[in-house]
The first five atom37 places (N, CA, C, CB, O) and aatype in JSON, in Angstrom:
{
  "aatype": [20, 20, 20, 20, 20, 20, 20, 20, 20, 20, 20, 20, 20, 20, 20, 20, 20, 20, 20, 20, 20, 20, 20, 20, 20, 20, 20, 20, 20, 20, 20, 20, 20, 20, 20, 20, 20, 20, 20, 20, 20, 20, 20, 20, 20, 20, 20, 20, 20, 20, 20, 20, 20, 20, 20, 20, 20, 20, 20, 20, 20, 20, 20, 20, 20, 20, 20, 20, 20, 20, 20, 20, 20, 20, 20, 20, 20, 20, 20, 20, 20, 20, 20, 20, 20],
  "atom_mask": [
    [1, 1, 1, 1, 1],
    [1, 1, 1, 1, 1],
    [1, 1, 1, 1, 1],
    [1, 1, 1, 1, 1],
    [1, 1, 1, 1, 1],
    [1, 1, 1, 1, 1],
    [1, 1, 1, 1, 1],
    [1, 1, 1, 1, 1],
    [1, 1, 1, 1, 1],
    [1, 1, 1, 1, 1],
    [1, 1, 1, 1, 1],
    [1, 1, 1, 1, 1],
    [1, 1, 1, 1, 1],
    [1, 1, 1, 1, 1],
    [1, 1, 1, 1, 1],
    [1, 1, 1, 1, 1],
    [1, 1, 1, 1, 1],
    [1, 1, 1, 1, 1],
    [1, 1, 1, 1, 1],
    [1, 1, 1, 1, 1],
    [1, 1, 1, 1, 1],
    [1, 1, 1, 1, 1],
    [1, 1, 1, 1, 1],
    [1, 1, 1, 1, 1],
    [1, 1, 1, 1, 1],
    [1, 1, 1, 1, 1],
    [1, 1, 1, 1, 1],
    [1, 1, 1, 1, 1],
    [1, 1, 1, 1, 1],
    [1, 1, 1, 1, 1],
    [1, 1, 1, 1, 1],
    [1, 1, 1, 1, 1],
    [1, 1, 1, 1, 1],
    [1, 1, 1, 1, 1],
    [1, 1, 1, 1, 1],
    [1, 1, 1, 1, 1],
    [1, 1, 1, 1, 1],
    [1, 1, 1, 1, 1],
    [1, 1, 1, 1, 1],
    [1, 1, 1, 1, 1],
    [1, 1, 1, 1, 1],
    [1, 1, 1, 1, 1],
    [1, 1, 1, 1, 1],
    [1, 1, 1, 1, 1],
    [1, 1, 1, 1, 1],
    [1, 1, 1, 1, 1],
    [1, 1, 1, 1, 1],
    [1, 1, 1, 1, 1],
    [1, 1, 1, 1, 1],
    [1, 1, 1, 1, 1],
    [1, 1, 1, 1, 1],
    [1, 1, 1, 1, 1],
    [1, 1, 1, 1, 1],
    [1, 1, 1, 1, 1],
    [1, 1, 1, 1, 1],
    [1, 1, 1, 1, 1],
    [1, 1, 1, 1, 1],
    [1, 1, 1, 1, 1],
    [1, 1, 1, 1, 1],
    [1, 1, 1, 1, 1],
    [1, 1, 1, 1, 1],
    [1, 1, 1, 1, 1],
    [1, 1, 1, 1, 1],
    [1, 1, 1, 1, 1],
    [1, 1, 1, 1, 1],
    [1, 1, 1, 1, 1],
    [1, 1, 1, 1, 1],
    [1, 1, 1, 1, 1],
    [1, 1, 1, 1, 1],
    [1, 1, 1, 1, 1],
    [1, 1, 1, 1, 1],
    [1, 1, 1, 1, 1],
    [1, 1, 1, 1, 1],
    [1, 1, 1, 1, 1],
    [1, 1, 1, 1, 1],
    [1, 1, 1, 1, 1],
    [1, 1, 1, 1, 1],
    [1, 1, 1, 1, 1],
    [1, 1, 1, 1, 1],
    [1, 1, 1, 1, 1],
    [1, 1, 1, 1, 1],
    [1, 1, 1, 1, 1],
    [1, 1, 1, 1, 1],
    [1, 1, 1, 1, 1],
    [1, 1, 1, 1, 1]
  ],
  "atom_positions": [
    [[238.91, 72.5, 228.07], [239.01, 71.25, 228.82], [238.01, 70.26, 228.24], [238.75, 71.49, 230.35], [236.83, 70.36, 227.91]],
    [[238.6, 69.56, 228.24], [237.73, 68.02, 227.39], [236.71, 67.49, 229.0], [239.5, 66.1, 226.68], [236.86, 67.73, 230.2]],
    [[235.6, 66.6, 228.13], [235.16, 66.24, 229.35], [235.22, 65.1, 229.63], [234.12, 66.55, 229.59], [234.12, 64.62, 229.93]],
    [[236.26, 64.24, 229.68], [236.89, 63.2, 230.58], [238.29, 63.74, 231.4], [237.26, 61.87, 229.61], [238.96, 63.19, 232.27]],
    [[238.39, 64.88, 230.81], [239.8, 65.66, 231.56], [239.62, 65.17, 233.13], [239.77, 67.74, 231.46], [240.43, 64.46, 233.72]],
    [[238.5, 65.64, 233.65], [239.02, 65.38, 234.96], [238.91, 64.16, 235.63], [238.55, 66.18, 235.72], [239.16, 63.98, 236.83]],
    [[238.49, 63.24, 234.72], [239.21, 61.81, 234.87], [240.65, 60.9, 234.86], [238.75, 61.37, 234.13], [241.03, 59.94, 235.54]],
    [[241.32, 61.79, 233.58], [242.46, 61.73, 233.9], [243.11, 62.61, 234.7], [242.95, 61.64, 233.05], [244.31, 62.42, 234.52]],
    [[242.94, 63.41, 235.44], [243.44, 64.18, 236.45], [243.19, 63.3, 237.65], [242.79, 65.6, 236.52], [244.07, 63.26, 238.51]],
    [[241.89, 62.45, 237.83], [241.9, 61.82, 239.51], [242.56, 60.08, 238.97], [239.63, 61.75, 240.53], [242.7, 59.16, 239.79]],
    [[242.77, 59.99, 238.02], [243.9, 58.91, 237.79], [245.26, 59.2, 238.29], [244.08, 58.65, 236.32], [245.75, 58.54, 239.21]],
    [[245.88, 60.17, 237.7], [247.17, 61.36, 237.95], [247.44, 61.17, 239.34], [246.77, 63.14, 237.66], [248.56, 60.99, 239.82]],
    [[246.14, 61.22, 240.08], [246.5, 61.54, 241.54], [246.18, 60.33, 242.3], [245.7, 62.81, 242.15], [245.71, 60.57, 243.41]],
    [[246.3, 59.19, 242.03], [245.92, 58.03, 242.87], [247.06, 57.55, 243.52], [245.28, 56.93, 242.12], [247.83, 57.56, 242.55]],
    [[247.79, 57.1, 244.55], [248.82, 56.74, 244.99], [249.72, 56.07, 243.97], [248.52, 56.05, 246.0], [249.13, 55.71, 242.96]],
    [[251.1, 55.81, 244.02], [251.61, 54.54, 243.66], [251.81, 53.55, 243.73], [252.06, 54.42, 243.57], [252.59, 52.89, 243.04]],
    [[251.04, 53.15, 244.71], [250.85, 51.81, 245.62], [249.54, 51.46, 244.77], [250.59, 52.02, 247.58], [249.24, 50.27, 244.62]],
    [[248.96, 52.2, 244.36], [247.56, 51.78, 244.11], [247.28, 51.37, 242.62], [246.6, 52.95, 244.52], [247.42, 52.25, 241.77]],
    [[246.95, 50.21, 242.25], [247.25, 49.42, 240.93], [245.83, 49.25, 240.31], [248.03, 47.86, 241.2], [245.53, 49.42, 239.13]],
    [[244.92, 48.84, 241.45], [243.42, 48.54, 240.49], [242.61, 49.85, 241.34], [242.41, 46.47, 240.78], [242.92, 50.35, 242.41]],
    [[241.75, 50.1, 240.66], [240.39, 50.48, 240.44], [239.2, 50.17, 240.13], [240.36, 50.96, 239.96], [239.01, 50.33, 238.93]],
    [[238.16, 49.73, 240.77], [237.23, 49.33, 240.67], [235.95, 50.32, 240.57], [237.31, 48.55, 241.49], [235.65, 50.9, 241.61]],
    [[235.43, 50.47, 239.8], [234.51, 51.78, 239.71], [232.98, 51.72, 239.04], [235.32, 52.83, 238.82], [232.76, 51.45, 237.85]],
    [[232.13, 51.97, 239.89], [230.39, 52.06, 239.29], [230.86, 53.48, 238.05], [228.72, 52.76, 241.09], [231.69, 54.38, 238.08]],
    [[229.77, 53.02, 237.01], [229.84, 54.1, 236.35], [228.88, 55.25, 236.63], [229.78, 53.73, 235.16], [228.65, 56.17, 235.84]],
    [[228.52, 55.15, 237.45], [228.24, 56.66, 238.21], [229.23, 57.42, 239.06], [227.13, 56.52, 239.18], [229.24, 58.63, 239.3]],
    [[230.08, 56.47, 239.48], [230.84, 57.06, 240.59], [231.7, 57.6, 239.04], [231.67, 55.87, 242.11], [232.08, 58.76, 239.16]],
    [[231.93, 57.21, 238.21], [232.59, 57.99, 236.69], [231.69, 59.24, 236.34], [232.5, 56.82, 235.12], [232.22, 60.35, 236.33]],
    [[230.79, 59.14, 236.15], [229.87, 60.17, 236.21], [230.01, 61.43, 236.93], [228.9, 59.68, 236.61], [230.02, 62.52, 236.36]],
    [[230.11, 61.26, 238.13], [230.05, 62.56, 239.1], [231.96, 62.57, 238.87], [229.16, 62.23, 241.21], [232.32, 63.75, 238.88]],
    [[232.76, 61.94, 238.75], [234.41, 62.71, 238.7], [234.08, 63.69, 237.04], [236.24, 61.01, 238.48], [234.43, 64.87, 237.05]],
    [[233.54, 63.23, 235.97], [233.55, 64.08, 234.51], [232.1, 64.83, 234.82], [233.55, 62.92, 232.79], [231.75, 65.25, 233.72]],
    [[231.34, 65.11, 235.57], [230.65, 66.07, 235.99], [229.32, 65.57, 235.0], [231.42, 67.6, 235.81], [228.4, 66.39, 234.96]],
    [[229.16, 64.59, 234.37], [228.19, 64.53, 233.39], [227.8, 63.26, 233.07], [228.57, 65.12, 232.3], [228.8, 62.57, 233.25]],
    [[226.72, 62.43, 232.63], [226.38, 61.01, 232.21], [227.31, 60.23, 231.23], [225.06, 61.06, 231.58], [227.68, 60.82, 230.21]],
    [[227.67, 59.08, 231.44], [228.17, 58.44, 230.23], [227.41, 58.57, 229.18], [228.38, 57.15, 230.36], [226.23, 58.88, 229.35]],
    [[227.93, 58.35, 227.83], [226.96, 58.36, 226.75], [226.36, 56.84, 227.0], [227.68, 58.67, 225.14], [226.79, 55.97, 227.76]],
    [[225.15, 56.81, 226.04], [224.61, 55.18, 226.28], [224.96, 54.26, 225.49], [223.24, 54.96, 226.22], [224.36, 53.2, 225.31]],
    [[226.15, 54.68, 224.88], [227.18, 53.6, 224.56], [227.88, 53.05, 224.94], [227.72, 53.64, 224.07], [228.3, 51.95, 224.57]],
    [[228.29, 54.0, 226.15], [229.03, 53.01, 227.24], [228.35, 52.01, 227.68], [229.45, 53.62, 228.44], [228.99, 50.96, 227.77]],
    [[226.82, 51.98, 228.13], [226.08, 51.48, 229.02], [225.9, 50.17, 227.45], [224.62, 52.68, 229.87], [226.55, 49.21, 227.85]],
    [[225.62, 49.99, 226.72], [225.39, 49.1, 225.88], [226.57, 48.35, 224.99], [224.53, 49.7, 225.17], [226.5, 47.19, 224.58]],
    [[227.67, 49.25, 224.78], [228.63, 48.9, 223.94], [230.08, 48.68, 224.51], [228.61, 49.86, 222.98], [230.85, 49.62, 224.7]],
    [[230.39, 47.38, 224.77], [231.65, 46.99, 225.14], [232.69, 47.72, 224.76], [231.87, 45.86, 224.78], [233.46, 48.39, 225.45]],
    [[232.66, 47.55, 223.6], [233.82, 48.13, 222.94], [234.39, 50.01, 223.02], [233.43, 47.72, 221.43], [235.49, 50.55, 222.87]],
    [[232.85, 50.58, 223.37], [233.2, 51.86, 224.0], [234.5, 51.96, 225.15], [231.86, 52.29, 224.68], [235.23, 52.95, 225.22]],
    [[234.62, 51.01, 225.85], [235.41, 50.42, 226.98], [237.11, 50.29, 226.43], [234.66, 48.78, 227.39], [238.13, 50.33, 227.12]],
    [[236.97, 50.15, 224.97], [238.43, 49.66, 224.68], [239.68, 50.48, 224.9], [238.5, 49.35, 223.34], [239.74, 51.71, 224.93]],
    [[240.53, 49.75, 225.04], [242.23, 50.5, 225.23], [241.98, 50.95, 223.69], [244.06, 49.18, 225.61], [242.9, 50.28, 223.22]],
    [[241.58, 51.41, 222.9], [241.59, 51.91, 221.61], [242.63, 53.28, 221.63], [240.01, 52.24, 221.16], [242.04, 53.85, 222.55]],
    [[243.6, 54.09, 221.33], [244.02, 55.13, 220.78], [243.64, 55.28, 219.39], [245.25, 55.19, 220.96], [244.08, 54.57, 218.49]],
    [[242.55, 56.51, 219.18], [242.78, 57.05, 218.09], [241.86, 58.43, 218.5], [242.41, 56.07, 216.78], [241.33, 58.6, 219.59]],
    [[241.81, 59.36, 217.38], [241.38, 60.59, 217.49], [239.28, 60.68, 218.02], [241.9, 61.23, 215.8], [238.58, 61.57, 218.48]],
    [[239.07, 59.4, 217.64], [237.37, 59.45, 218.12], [237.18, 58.56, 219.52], [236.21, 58.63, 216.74], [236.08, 58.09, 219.82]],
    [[238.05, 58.43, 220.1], [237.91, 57.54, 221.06], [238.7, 58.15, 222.47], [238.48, 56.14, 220.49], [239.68, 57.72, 223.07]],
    [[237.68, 59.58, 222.76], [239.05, 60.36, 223.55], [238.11, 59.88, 224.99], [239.46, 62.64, 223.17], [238.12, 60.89, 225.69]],
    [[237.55, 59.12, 225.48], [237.31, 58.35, 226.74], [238.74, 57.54, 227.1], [235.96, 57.24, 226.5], [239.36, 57.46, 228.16]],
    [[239.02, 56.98, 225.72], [239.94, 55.92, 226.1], [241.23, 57.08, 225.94], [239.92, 54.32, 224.98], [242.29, 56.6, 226.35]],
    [[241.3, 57.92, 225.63], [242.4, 58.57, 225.83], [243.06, 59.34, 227.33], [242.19, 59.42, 224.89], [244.23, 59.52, 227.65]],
    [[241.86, 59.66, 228.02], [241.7, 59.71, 229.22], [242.16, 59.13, 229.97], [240.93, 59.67, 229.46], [242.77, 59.44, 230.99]],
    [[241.82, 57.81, 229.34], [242.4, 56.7, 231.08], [244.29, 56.39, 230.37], [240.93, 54.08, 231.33], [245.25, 56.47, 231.14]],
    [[244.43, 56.15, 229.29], [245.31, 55.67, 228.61], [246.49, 56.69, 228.91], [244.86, 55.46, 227.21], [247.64, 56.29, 229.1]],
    [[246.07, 58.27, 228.96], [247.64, 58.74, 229.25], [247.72, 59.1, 230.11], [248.32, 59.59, 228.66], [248.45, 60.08, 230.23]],
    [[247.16, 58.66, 231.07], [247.49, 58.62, 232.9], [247.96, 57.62, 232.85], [246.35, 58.63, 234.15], [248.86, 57.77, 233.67]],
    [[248.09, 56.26, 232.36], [248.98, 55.5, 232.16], [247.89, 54.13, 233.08], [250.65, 56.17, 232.76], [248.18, 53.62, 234.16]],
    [[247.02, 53.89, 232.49], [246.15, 53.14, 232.84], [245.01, 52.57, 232.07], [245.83, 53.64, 233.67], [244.17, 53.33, 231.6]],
    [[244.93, 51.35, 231.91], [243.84, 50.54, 231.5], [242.47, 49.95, 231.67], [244.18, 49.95, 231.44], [242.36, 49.48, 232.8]],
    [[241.53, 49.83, 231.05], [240.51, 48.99, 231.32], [241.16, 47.64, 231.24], [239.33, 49.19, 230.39], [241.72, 47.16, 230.25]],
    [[241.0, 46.97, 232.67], [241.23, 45.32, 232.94], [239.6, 44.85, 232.43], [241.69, 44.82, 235.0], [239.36, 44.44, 231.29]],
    [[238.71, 44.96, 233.36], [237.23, 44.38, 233.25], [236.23, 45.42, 232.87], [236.75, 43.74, 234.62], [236.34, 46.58, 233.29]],
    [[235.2, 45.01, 232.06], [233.58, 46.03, 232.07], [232.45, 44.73, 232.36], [233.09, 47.06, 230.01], [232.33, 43.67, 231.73]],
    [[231.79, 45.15, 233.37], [230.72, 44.23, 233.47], [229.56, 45.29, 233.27], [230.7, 43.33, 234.92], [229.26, 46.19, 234.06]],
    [[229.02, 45.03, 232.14], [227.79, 46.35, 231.58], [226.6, 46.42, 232.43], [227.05, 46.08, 229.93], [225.89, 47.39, 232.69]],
    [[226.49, 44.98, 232.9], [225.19, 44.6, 233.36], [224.85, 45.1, 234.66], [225.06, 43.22, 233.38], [223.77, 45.3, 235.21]],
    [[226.46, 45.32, 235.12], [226.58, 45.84, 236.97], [227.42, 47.15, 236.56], [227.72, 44.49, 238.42], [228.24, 47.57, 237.39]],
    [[227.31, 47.65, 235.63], [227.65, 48.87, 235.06], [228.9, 49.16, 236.47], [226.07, 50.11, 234.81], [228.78, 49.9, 237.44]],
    [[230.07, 48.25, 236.08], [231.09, 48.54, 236.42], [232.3, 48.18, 235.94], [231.03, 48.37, 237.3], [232.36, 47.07, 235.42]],
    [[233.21, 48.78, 235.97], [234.29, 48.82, 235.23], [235.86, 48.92, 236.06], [234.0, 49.99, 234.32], [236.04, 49.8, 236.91]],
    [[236.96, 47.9, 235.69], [237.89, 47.83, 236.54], [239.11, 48.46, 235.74], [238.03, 46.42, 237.07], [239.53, 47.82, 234.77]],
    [[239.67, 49.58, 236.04], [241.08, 49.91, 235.81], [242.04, 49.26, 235.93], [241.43, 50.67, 236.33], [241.68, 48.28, 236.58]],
    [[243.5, 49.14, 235.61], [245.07, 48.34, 236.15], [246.08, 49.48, 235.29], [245.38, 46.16, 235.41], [246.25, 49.77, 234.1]],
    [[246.66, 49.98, 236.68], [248.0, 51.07, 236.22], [248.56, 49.79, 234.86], [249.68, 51.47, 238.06], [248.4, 48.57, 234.76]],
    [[249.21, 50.77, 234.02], [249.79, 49.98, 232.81], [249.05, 50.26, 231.35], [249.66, 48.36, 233.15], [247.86, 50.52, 231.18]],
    [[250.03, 50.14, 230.42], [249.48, 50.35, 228.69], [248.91, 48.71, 228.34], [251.17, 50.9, 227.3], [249.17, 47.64, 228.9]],
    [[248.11, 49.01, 227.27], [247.78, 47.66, 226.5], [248.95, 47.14, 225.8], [246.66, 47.84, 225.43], [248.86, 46.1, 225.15]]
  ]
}
């Protein structure tokens, strides 16, 4: 098991009614059982809809079928929206 797995697992399970997500990155923290790296906390682009093989955060949210809309680093929070880039 990867360790954003169980991030995309509590994506998986969010209603269908339910479109955004709004989330402290701690409250991310305690669902993957472990700290963001401090690239998240400094580097935007850690954040990106990116698919590729080094970027398996974004793979996480991406095949639950969901996006990063917003990252505000500074209030270390970050907004989801069901949907692909």
């Amino acid at each position: 098991m990867g360790k954003y797995d169980p991030f995309t697992v509590f994506l998986y399970r969010q209603p269908a009614d339910k479109d955004t997500i709004r989330m402290p990155f701690r409250e991310l923290e305690v669902i993957i059982g472990a700290a963001l790296p401090k690239s998240a906390r400094d580097d935007r682009t850690w954040w990106g809809n990116t698919v590729n093989p080094t970027r398996v955060q974004a793979r996480a949210w991406l095949s639950a079928t969901w996006m990063v809309k917003t990252i505000d680093l500074g209030q270390e929070v970050v907004t989801f929206v069901r949907g692909r880039p």
